[in-house]
């Protein structure tokens, strides 16, 4: 079982999905994470397949420090 560690940043790869409460990241195993941003400003071009570096701050939420679009991702 994955144990979140709010003190360490990890890399997560997956596909961005829109939701009424903000963007979600669905990883290759089907796990869905809510994404939060330090300044609460979601990048306009955040879409497709991405790599996210951030801290797991709740069982279903990642606080994003950095993101990048992967090849073929939108």
PDB file of N, CA and C in Angstrom:
ATOM      1  N   UNK A   1       0.848  -1.189   0.000  1.00  0.00           N
ATOM      2  CA  UNK A   1       0.000   0.000   0.000  1.00  0.00           C
ATOM      3  C   UNK A   1       0.885   1.241   0.000  1.00  0.00           C
ATOM      4  N   UNK A   2       0.527   2.207  -0.794  1.00  0.00           N
ATOM      5  CA  UNK A   2       1.276   3.457  -0.882  1.00  0.00           C
ATOM      6  C   UNK A   2       0.969   4.324   0.334  1.00  0.00           C
ATOM      7  N   UNK A   3       1.999   4.710   1.036  1.00  0.00           N
ATOM      8  CA  UNK A   3       1.840   5.591   2.185  1.00  0.00           C
ATOM      9  C   UNK A   3       2.294   6.994   1.809  1.00  0.00           C
ATOM     10  N   UNK A   4       1.406   7.985   1.826  1.00  0.00           N
ATOM     11  CA  UNK A   4       1.814   9.343   1.473  1.00  0.00           C
ATOM     12  C   UNK A   4       2.835   9.897   2.457  1.00  0.00           C
ATOM     13  N   UNK A   5       3.776  10.653   1.930  1.00  0.00           N
ATOM     14  CA  UNK A   5       4.785  11.311   2.754  1.00  0.00           C
ATOM     15  C   UNK A   5       4.762  12.781   2.385  1.00  0.00           C
ATOM     16  N   UNK A   6       4.152  13.610   3.212  1.00  0.00           N
ATOM     17  CA  UNK A   6       3.964  15.017   2.878  1.00  0.00           C
ATOM     18  C   UNK A   6       5.267  15.812   2.917  1.00  0.00           C
ATOM     19  N   UNK A   7       6.357  15.223   3.383  1.00  0.00           N
ATOM     20  CA  UNK A   7       7.618  15.938   3.474  1.00  0.00           C
ATOM     21  C   UNK A   7       8.483  15.778   2.223  1.00  0.00           C
ATOM     22  N   UNK A   8       8.180  14.795   1.390  1.00  0.00           N
ATOM     23  CA  UNK A   8       9.005  14.526   0.220  1.00  0.00           C
ATOM     24  C   UNK A   8       8.201  14.695  -1.053  1.00  0.00           C
ATOM     25  N   UNK A   9       8.808  15.328  -2.052  1.00  0.00           N
ATOM     26  CA  UNK A   9       8.165  15.463  -3.352  1.00  0.00           C
ATOM     27  C   UNK A   9       8.421  14.195  -4.151  1.00  0.00           C
ATOM     28  N   UNK A  10       7.431  13.768  -4.893  1.00  0.00           N
ATOM     29  CA  UNK A  10       7.526  12.600  -5.747  1.00  0.00           C
ATOM     30  C   UNK A  10       7.065  12.972  -7.146  1.00  0.00           C
ATOM     31  N   UNK A  11       7.418  12.135  -8.109  1.00  0.00           N
ATOM     32  CA  UNK A  11       6.992  12.341  -9.492  1.00  0.00           C
ATOM     33  C   UNK A  11       5.850  11.380  -9.788  1.00  0.00           C
ATOM     34  N   UNK A  12       4.805  11.918 -10.390  1.00  0.00           N
ATOM     35  CA  UNK A  12       3.639  11.141 -10.800  1.00  0.00           C
ATOM     36  C   UNK A  12       3.405  11.418 -12.272  1.00  0.00           C
ATOM     37  N   UNK A  13       3.141  10.370 -13.045  1.00  0.00           N
ATOM     38  CA  UNK A  13       2.881  10.511 -14.477  1.00  0.00           C
ATOM     39  C   UNK A  13       1.463  10.043 -14.736  1.00  0.00           C
ATOM     40  N   UNK A  14       0.749  10.793 -15.556  1.00  0.00           N
ATOM     41  CA  UNK A  14      -0.615  10.407 -15.878  1.00  0.00           C
ATOM     42  C   UNK A  14      -1.252  11.383 -16.838  1.00  0.00           C
ATOM     43  N   UNK A  15      -2.572  11.321 -16.901  1.00  0.00           N
ATOM     44  CA  UNK A  15      -3.356  12.150 -17.811  1.00  0.00           C
ATOM     45  C   UNK A  15      -4.240  13.089 -17.009  1.00  0.00           C
ATOM     46  N   UNK A  16      -4.262  14.339 -17.410  1.00  0.00           N
ATOM     47  CA  UNK A  16      -5.080  15.358 -16.755  1.00  0.00           C
ATOM     48  C   UNK A  16      -6.541  15.202 -17.185  1.00  0.00           C
ATOM     49  N   UNK A  17      -7.437  15.295 -16.236  1.00  0.00           N
ATOM     50  CA  UNK A  17      -8.874  15.287 -16.485  1.00  0.00           C
ATOM     51  C   UNK A  17      -9.486  16.507 -15.814  1.00  0.00           C
ATOM     52  N   UNK A  18     -10.446  17.107 -16.456  1.00  0.00           N
ATOM     53  CA  UNK A  18     -11.143  18.269 -15.874  1.00  0.00           C
ATOM     54  C   UNK A  18     -12.209  17.780 -14.897  1.00  0.00           C
ATOM     55  N   UNK A  19     -12.436  18.576 -13.849  1.00  0.00           N
ATOM     56  CA  UNK A  19     -13.529  18.317 -12.916  1.00  0.00           C
ATOM     57  C   UNK A  19     -14.038  19.663 -12.425  1.00  0.00           C
ATOM     58  N   UNK A  20     -15.244  19.705 -11.878  1.00  0.00           N
ATOM     59  CA  UNK A  20     -15.778  20.973 -11.373  1.00  0.00           C
ATOM     60  C   UNK A  20     -14.928  21.595 -10.272  1.00  0.00           C
ATOM     61  N   UNK A  21     -14.160  20.773  -9.544  1.00  0.00           N
ATOM     62  CA  UNK A  21     -13.332  21.274  -8.437  1.00  0.00           C
ATOM     63  C   UNK A  21     -11.877  21.490  -8.836  1.00  0.00           C
ATOM     64  N   UNK A  22     -11.576  21.370 -10.119  1.00  0.00           N
ATOM     65  CA  UNK A  22     -10.206  21.572 -10.573  1.00  0.00           C
ATOM     66  C   UNK A  22      -9.655  20.338 -11.252  1.00  0.00           C
ATOM     67  N   UNK A  23      -8.410  20.427 -11.707  1.00  0.00           N
ATOM     68  CA  UNK A  23      -7.839  19.323 -12.473  1.00  0.00           C
ATOM     69  C   UNK A  23      -7.551  18.091 -11.626  1.00  0.00           C
ATOM     70  N   UNK A  24      -7.685  16.933 -12.288  1.00  0.00           N
ATOM     71  CA  UNK A  24      -7.368  15.653 -11.678  1.00  0.00           C
ATOM     72  C   UNK A  24      -6.254  15.003 -12.487  1.00  0.00           C
ATOM     73  N   UNK A  25      -5.437  14.217 -11.846  1.00  0.00           N
ATOM     74  CA  UNK A  25      -4.417  13.438 -12.519  1.00  0.00           C
ATOM     75  C   UNK A  25      -4.775  11.971 -12.346  1.00  0.00           C
ATOM     76  N   UNK A  26      -4.976  11.267 -13.473  1.00  0.00           N
ATOM     77  CA  UNK A  26      -5.228   9.826 -13.433  1.00  0.00           C
ATOM     78  C   UNK A  26      -3.939   9.137 -13.858  1.00  0.00           C
ATOM     79  N   UNK A  27      -3.347   8.349 -12.939  1.00  0.00           N
ATOM     80  CA  UNK A  27      -2.078   7.701 -13.264  1.00  0.00           C
ATOM     81  C   UNK A  27      -2.327   6.403 -14.038  1.00  0.00           C
ATOM     82  N   UNK A  28      -1.255   5.740 -14.442  1.00  0.00           N
ATOM     83  CA  UNK A  28      -1.360   4.543 -15.279  1.00  0.00           C
ATOM     84  C   UNK A  28      -2.003   3.358 -14.564  1.00  0.00           C
ATOM     85  N   UNK A  29      -2.075   3.413 -13.250  1.00  0.00           N
ATOM     86  CA  UNK A  29      -2.725   2.356 -12.477  1.00  0.00           C
ATOM     87  C   UNK A  29      -4.186   2.680 -12.188  1.00  0.00           C
ATOM     88  N   UNK A  30      -4.669   3.823 -12.674  1.00  0.00           N
ATOM     89  CA  UNK A  30      -6.055   4.217 -12.478  1.00  0.00           C
ATOM     90  C   UNK A  30      -6.319   5.022 -11.218  1.00  0.00           C
ATOM     91  N   UNK A  31      -5.272   5.334 -10.462  1.00  0.00           N
ATOM     92  CA  UNK A  31      -5.436   6.144  -9.252  1.00  0.00           C
ATOM     93  C   UNK A  31      -5.647   7.600  -9.651  1.00  0.00           C
ATOM     94  N   UNK A  32      -6.622   8.250  -9.047  1.00  0.00           N
ATOM     95  CA  UNK A  32      -6.952   9.636  -9.377  1.00  0.00           C
ATOM     96  C   UNK A  32      -6.538  10.536  -8.215  1.00  0.00           C
ATOM     97  N   UNK A  33      -5.815  11.603  -8.550  1.00  0.00           N
ATOM     98  CA  UNK A  33      -5.345  12.580  -7.571  1.00  0.00           C
ATOM     99  C   UNK A  33      -5.936  13.945  -7.893  1.00  0.00           C
ATOM    100  N   UNK A  34      -6.430  14.654  -6.890  1.00  0.00           N
ATOM    101  CA  UNK A  34      -6.778  16.059  -7.061  1.00  0.00           C
ATOM    102  C   UNK A  34      -5.473  16.833  -7.056  1.00  0.00           C
ATOM    103  N   UNK A  35      -5.383  17.874  -7.877  1.00  0.00           N
ATOM    104  CA  UNK A  35      -4.162  18.666  -7.948  1.00  0.00           C
ATOM    105  C   UNK A  35      -4.389  20.044  -7.348  1.00  0.00           C
ATOM    106  N   UNK A  36      -3.475  20.454  -6.494  1.00  0.00           N
ATOM    107  CA  UNK A  36      -3.488  21.788  -5.929  1.00  0.00           C
ATOM    108  C   UNK A  36      -2.211  22.497  -6.329  1.00  0.00           C
ATOM    109  N   UNK A  37      -2.284  23.805  -6.435  1.00  0.00           N
ATOM    110  CA  UNK A  37      -1.128  24.603  -6.826  1.00  0.00           C
ATOM    111  C   UNK A  37      -0.865  25.623  -5.730  1.00  0.00           C
ATOM    112  N   UNK A  38       0.400  25.863  -5.463  1.00  0.00           N
ATOM    113  CA  UNK A  38       0.801  26.732  -4.349  1.00  0.00           C
ATOM    114  C   UNK A  38       0.084  28.072  -4.385  1.00  0.00           C
ATOM    115  N   UNK A  39      -0.019  28.680  -5.557  1.00  0.00           N
ATOM    116  CA  UNK A  39      -0.656  29.997  -5.671  1.00  0.00           C
ATOM    117  C   UNK A  39      -2.125  29.908  -6.095  1.00  0.00           C
ATOM    118  N   UNK A  40      -2.684  28.707  -6.086  1.00  0.00           N
ATOM    119  CA  UNK A  40      -4.075  28.461  -6.498  1.00  0.00           C
ATOM    120  C   UNK A  40      -4.362  28.856  -7.939  1.00  0.00           C
ATOM    121  N   UNK A  41      -3.341  29.047  -8.747  1.00  0.00           N
ATOM    122  CA  UNK A  41      -3.514  29.394 -10.157  1.00  0.00           C
ATOM    123  C   UNK A  41      -3.218  28.172 -11.022  1.00  0.00           C
ATOM    124  N   UNK A  42      -4.256  27.585 -11.607  1.00  0.00           N
ATOM    125  CA  UNK A  42      -4.090  26.419 -12.464  1.00  0.00           C
ATOM    126  C   UNK A  42      -3.607  26.894 -13.833  1.00  0.00           C
ATOM    127  N   UNK A  43      -2.495  26.352 -14.333  1.00  0.00           N
ATOM    128  CA  UNK A  43      -2.011  26.755 -15.662  1.00  0.00           C
ATOM    129  C   UNK A  43      -3.066  26.483 -16.734  1.00  0.00           C
ATOM    130  N   UNK A  44      -3.238  27.428 -17.654  1.00  0.00           N
ATOM    131  CA  UNK A  44      -4.251  27.288 -18.696  1.00  0.00           C
ATOM    132  C   UNK A  44      -3.971  26.130 -19.633  1.00  0.00           C
ATOM    133  N   UNK A  45      -2.702  25.816 -19.856  1.00  0.00           N
ATOM    134  CA  UNK A  45      -2.348  24.770 -20.814  1.00  0.00           C
ATOM    135  C   UNK A  45      -2.071  23.427 -20.140  1.00  0.00           C
ATOM    136  N   UNK A  46      -2.572  23.234 -18.939  1.00  0.00           N
ATOM    137  CA  UNK A  46      -2.409  21.975 -18.226  1.00  0.00           C
ATOM    138  C   UNK A  46      -3.426  20.983 -18.781  1.00  0.00           C
ATOM    139  N   UNK A  47      -2.964  20.093 -19.656  1.00  0.00           N
ATOM    140  CA  UNK A  47      -3.858  19.121 -20.280  1.00  0.00           C
ATOM    141  C   UNK A  47      -3.048  17.973 -20.844  1.00  0.00           C
ATOM    142  N   UNK A  48      -3.733  16.892 -21.173  1.00  0.00           N
ATOM    143  CA  UNK A  48      -3.087  15.744 -21.791  1.00  0.00           C
ATOM    144  C   UNK A  48      -2.231  14.944 -20.825  1.00  0.00           C
ATOM    145  N   UNK A  49      -1.238  14.290 -21.372  1.00  0.00           N
ATOM    146  CA  UNK A  49      -0.332  13.438 -20.587  1.00  0.00           C
ATOM    147  C   UNK A  49       0.782  14.306 -20.003  1.00  0.00           C
ATOM    148  N   UNK A  50       0.968  14.211 -18.685  1.00  0.00           N
ATOM    149  CA  UNK A  50       1.919  15.074 -17.993  1.00  0.00           C
ATOM    150  C   UNK A  50       2.719  14.297 -16.953  1.00  0.00           C
ATOM    151  N   UNK A  51       3.812  14.917 -16.547  1.00  0.00           N
ATOM    152  CA  UNK A  51       4.598  14.474 -15.411  1.00  0.00           C
ATOM    153  C   UNK A  51       4.464  15.570 -14.361  1.00  0.00           C
ATOM    154  N   UNK A  52       4.090  15.174 -13.154  1.00  0.00           N
ATOM    155  CA  UNK A  52       3.869  16.117 -12.055  1.00  0.00           C
ATOM    156  C   UNK A  52       4.878  15.815 -10.954  1.00  0.00           C
ATOM    157  N   UNK A  53       5.548  16.837 -10.439  1.00  0.00           N
ATOM    158  CA  UNK A  53       6.353  16.662  -9.237  1.00  0.00           C
ATOM    159  C   UNK A  53       5.659  17.434  -8.126  1.00  0.00           C
ATOM    160  N   UNK A  54       5.379  16.752  -7.042  1.00  0.00           N
ATOM    161  CA  UNK A  54       4.700  17.412  -5.945  1.00  0.00           C
ATOM    162  C   UNK A  54       4.626  16.550  -4.717  1.00  0.00           C
ATOM    163  N   UNK A  55       4.056  17.127  -3.677  1.00  0.00           N
ATOM    164  CA  UNK A  55       3.927  16.446  -2.392  1.00  0.00           C
ATOM    165  C   UNK A  55       2.507  15.942  -2.214  1.00  0.00           C
ATOM    166  N   UNK A  56       2.382  14.726  -1.751  1.00  0.00           N
ATOM    167  CA  UNK A  56       1.074  14.195  -1.392  1.00  0.00           C
ATOM    168  C   UNK A  56       0.703  14.830  -0.055  1.00  0.00           C
ATOM    169  N   UNK A  57      -0.365  15.633  -0.062  1.00  0.00           N
ATOM    170  CA  UNK A  57      -0.764  16.355   1.142  1.00  0.00           C
ATOM    171  C   UNK A  57      -2.052  15.819   1.757  1.00  0.00           C
ATOM    172  N   UNK A  58      -2.675  14.881   1.070  1.00  0.00           N
ATOM    173  CA  UNK A  58      -3.866  14.219   1.557  1.00  0.00           C
ATOM    174  C   UNK A  58      -3.940  12.884   0.830  1.00  0.00           C
ATOM    175  N   UNK A  59      -4.832  12.019   1.226  1.00  0.00           N
ATOM    176  CA  UNK A  59      -4.913  10.706   0.586  1.00  0.00           C
ATOM    177  C   UNK A  59      -5.193  10.783  -0.912  1.00  0.00           C
ATOM    178  N   UNK A  60      -5.829  11.866  -1.351  1.00  0.00           N
ATOM    179  CA  UNK A  60      -6.186  11.974  -2.763  1.00  0.00           C
ATOM    180  C   UNK A  60      -5.727  13.297  -3.386  1.00  0.00           C
ATOM    181  N   UNK A  61      -4.755  13.970  -2.782  1.00  0.00           N
ATOM    182  CA  UNK A  61      -4.386  15.300  -3.268  1.00  0.00           C
ATOM    183  C   UNK A  61      -2.870  15.477  -3.329  1.00  0.00           C
ATOM    184  N   UNK A  62      -2.421  16.054  -4.427  1.00  0.00           N
ATOM    185  CA  UNK A  62      -1.013  16.380  -4.619  1.00  0.00           C
ATOM    186  C   UNK A  62      -0.884  17.891  -4.729  1.00  0.00           C
ATOM    187  N   UNK A  63       0.028  18.473  -3.979  1.00  0.00           N
ATOM    188  CA  UNK A  63       0.368  19.896  -4.086  1.00  0.00           C
ATOM    189  C   UNK A  63       1.489  19.986  -5.117  1.00  0.00           C
ATOM    190  N   UNK A  64       1.181  20.533  -6.280  1.00  0.00           N
ATOM    191  CA  UNK A  64       2.092  20.534  -7.429  1.00  0.00           C
ATOM    192  C   UNK A  64       3.191  21.571  -7.259  1.00  0.00           C
ATOM    193  N   UNK A  65       4.436  21.134  -7.435  1.00  0.00           N
ATOM    194  CA  UNK A  65       5.590  22.026  -7.433  1.00  0.00           C
ATOM    195  C   UNK A  65       6.039  22.328  -8.866  1.00  0.00           C
ATOM    196  N   UNK A  66       5.907  21.344  -9.738  1.00  0.00           N
ATOM    197  CA  UNK A  66       6.383  21.477 -11.118  1.00  0.00           C
ATOM    198  C   UNK A  66       5.608  20.488 -11.986  1.00  0.00           C
ATOM    199  N   UNK A  67       5.349  20.859 -13.219  1.00  0.00           N
ATOM    200  CA  UNK A  67       4.709  19.939 -14.143  1.00  0.00           C
ATOM    201  C   UNK A  67       5.279  20.150 -15.528  1.00  0.00           C
ATOM    202  N   UNK A  68       5.207  19.115 -16.358  1.00  0.00           N
ATOM    203  CA  UNK A  68       5.598  19.253 -17.750  1.00  0.00           C
ATOM    204  C   UNK A  68       4.762  18.307 -18.600  1.00  0.00           C
ATOM    205  N   UNK A  69       4.459  18.753 -19.802  1.00  0.00           N
ATOM    206  CA  UNK A  69       3.711  17.945 -20.748  1.00  0.00           C
ATOM    207  C   UNK A  69       4.656  16.920 -21.343  1.00  0.00           C
ATOM    208  N   UNK A  70       4.179  15.699 -21.494  1.00  0.00           N
ATOM    209  CA  UNK A  70       4.974  14.641 -22.090  1.00  0.00           C
ATOM    210  C   UNK A  70       4.654  14.546 -23.579  1.00  0.00           C
ATOM    211  N   UNK A  71       5.568  13.996 -24.352  1.00  0.00           N
ATOM    212  CA  UNK A  71       5.358  13.831 -25.796  1.00  0.00           C
ATOM    213  C   UNK A  71       4.045  13.132 -26.068  1.00  0.00           C
ATOM    214  N   UNK A  72       3.319  13.630 -27.039  1.00  0.00           N
ATOM    215  CA  UNK A  72       2.027  13.062 -27.393  1.00  0.00           C
ATOM    216  C   UNK A  72       0.920  13.438 -26.424  1.00  0.00           C
ATOM    217  N   UNK A  73       1.166  14.378 -25.546  1.00  0.00           N
ATOM    218  CA  UNK A  73       0.195  14.708 -24.509  1.00  0.00           C
ATOM    219  C   UNK A  73      -0.651  15.911 -24.775  1.00  0.00           C
ATOM    220  N   UNK A  74      -1.275  16.020 -25.899  1.00  0.00           N
ATOM    221  CA  UNK A  74      -2.211  17.125 -26.069  1.00  0.00           C
ATOM    222  C   UNK A  74      -1.739  18.088 -27.012  1.00  0.00           C
TER     223      UNK A  74
END
